PDB file of C-alpha atoms in Angstrom:
ATOM      1  CA  MET A   1       2.991  80.042-130.242  1.00  0.00           C
ATOM      2  CA  ASN A   2      -0.627  78.985-129.861  1.00  0.00           C
ATOM      3  CA  LEU A   3      -2.680  81.509-127.865  1.00  0.00           C
ATOM      4  CA  LYS A   4      -5.296  78.871-127.048  1.00  0.00           C
ATOM      5  CA  GLY A   5      -2.518  76.756-125.515  1.00  0.00           C
ATOM      6  CA  LEU A   6      -1.313  79.692-123.431  1.00  0.00           C
ATOM      7  CA  ARG A   7      -4.841  80.410-122.218  1.00  0.00           C
ATOM      8  CA  LEU A   8      -5.313  76.746-121.334  1.00  0.00           C
ATOM      9  CA  PHE A   9      -2.013  76.713-119.423  1.00  0.00           C
ATOM     10  CA  ARG A  10      -3.075  79.768-117.423  1.00  0.00           C
ATOM     11  CA  LEU A  11      -6.449  78.206-116.634  1.00  0.00           C
ATOM     12  CA  VAL A  12      -4.912  74.902-115.521  1.00  0.00           C
ATOM     13  CA  VAL A  13      -2.667  76.776-113.108  1.00  0.00           C
ATOM     14  CA  ALA A  14      -5.525  78.977-111.869  1.00  0.00           C
ATOM     15  CA  THR A  15      -8.076  76.183-111.429  1.00  0.00           C
ATOM     16  CA  GLY A  16      -5.682  73.377-110.521  1.00  0.00           C
ATOM     17  CA  SER A  17      -7.627  71.081-112.848  1.00  0.00           C
ATOM     18  CA  LEU A  18      -7.101  70.092-116.457  1.00  0.00           C
ATOM     19  CA  SER A  19     -10.728  69.031-116.861  1.00  0.00           C
ATOM     20  CA  GLU A  20     -12.061  72.324-115.460  1.00  0.00           C
ATOM     21  CA  ALA A  21      -9.720  74.337-117.676  1.00  0.00           C
ATOM     22  CA  ALA A  22     -10.697  72.220-120.702  1.00  0.00           C
ATOM     23  CA  ASN A  23     -14.382  72.846-120.008  1.00  0.00           C
ATOM     24  CA  ARG A  24     -13.783  76.598-119.879  1.00  0.00           C
ATOM     25  CA  VAL A  25     -12.173  76.605-123.339  1.00  0.00           C
ATOM     26  CA  ASN A  26     -14.661  74.086-124.767  1.00  0.00           C
ATOM     27  CA  LEU A  27     -12.214  71.206-125.279  1.00  0.00           C
ATOM     28  CA  SER A  28     -12.257  67.588-124.227  1.00  0.00           C
ATOM     29  CA  SER A  29      -9.720  66.634-121.577  1.00  0.00           C
ATOM     30  CA  SER A  30      -7.724  64.587-124.094  1.00  0.00           C
ATOM     31  CA  ALA A  31      -7.603  67.477-126.586  1.00  0.00           C
ATOM     32  CA  ALA A  32      -6.534  69.824-123.795  1.00  0.00           C
ATOM     33  CA  SER A  33      -3.782  67.415-122.759  1.00  0.00           C
ATOM     34  CA  ARG A  34      -2.496  67.275-126.350  1.00  0.00           C
ATOM     35  CA  LEU A  35      -2.598  71.071-126.558  1.00  0.00           C
ATOM     36  CA  LEU A  36      -0.494  71.368-123.382  1.00  0.00           C
ATOM     37  CA  SER A  37       1.987  68.823-124.752  1.00  0.00           C
ATOM     38  CA  GLN A  38       2.263  70.845-127.978  1.00  0.00           C
ATOM     39  CA  LEU A  39       2.859  74.024-125.975  1.00  0.00           C
ATOM     40  CA  GLU A  40       5.609  72.308-123.980  1.00  0.00           C
ATOM     41  CA  ALA A  41       7.227  71.116-127.217  1.00  0.00           C
ATOM     42  CA  GLN A  42       7.081  74.605-128.738  1.00  0.00           C
ATOM     43  CA  LEU A  43       8.641  76.138-125.632  1.00  0.00           C
ATOM     44  CA  SER A  44      11.139  73.303-125.064  1.00  0.00           C
ATOM     45  CA  LEU A  45      10.035  73.342-121.414  1.00  0.00           C
ATOM     46  CA  THR A  46       8.347  70.861-119.137  1.00  0.00           C
ATOM     47  CA  LEU A  47       5.551  72.918-117.612  1.00  0.00           C
ATOM     48  CA  PHE A  48       3.903  70.090-115.675  1.00  0.00           C
ATOM     49  CA  SER A  49       5.035  66.838-114.153  1.00  0.00           C
ATOM     50  CA  ARG A  50       2.478  64.125-114.691  1.00  0.00           C
ATOM     51  CA  SER A  51       1.699  61.543-112.057  1.00  0.00           C
ATOM     52  CA  GLY A  52      -1.231  59.416-113.104  1.00  0.00           C
ATOM     53  CA  ARG A  53      -4.030  61.882-113.754  1.00  0.00           C
ATOM     54  CA  ALA A  54      -2.530  64.651-111.612  1.00  0.00           C
ATOM     55  CA  LEU A  55      -0.605  67.592-113.055  1.00  0.00           C
ATOM     56  CA  MET A  56       1.955  69.314-110.885  1.00  0.00           C
ATOM     57  CA  LEU A  57       3.458  72.624-111.972  1.00  0.00           C
ATOM     58  CA  THR A  58       7.220  72.320-112.412  1.00  0.00           C
ATOM     59  CA  GLU A  59       9.712  74.984-111.430  1.00  0.00           C
ATOM     60  CA  ASP A  60      10.044  75.937-115.123  1.00  0.00           C
ATOM     61  CA  GLY A  61       6.259  76.049-115.366  1.00  0.00           C
ATOM     62  CA  ALA A  62       6.018  78.356-112.363  1.00  0.00           C
ATOM     63  CA  LEU A  63       8.642  80.714-113.811  1.00  0.00           C
ATOM     64  CA  PHE A  64       6.889  80.727-117.175  1.00  0.00           C
ATOM     65  CA  TYR A  65       3.552  81.461-115.475  1.00  0.00           C
ATOM     66  CA  GLN A  66       5.059  84.417-113.595  1.00  0.00           C
ATOM     67  CA  GLN A  67       6.376  85.902-116.819  1.00  0.00           C
TER      68      GLN A  67
END
């Protein structure tokens, strides 16, 4: 599991913004989005629902964040 992906996930949840979280880990927004998609594939979970540019934490994502 990619630690950078986990850190990015935590930052997206904490900041509520993919672009802000990407800035904090020195990634472009598109690279950060790919990293989150890779993390979801590795975990076989959907952590966020995507609606346009907005990310909404799913129930699985919230449980994963709590753990």
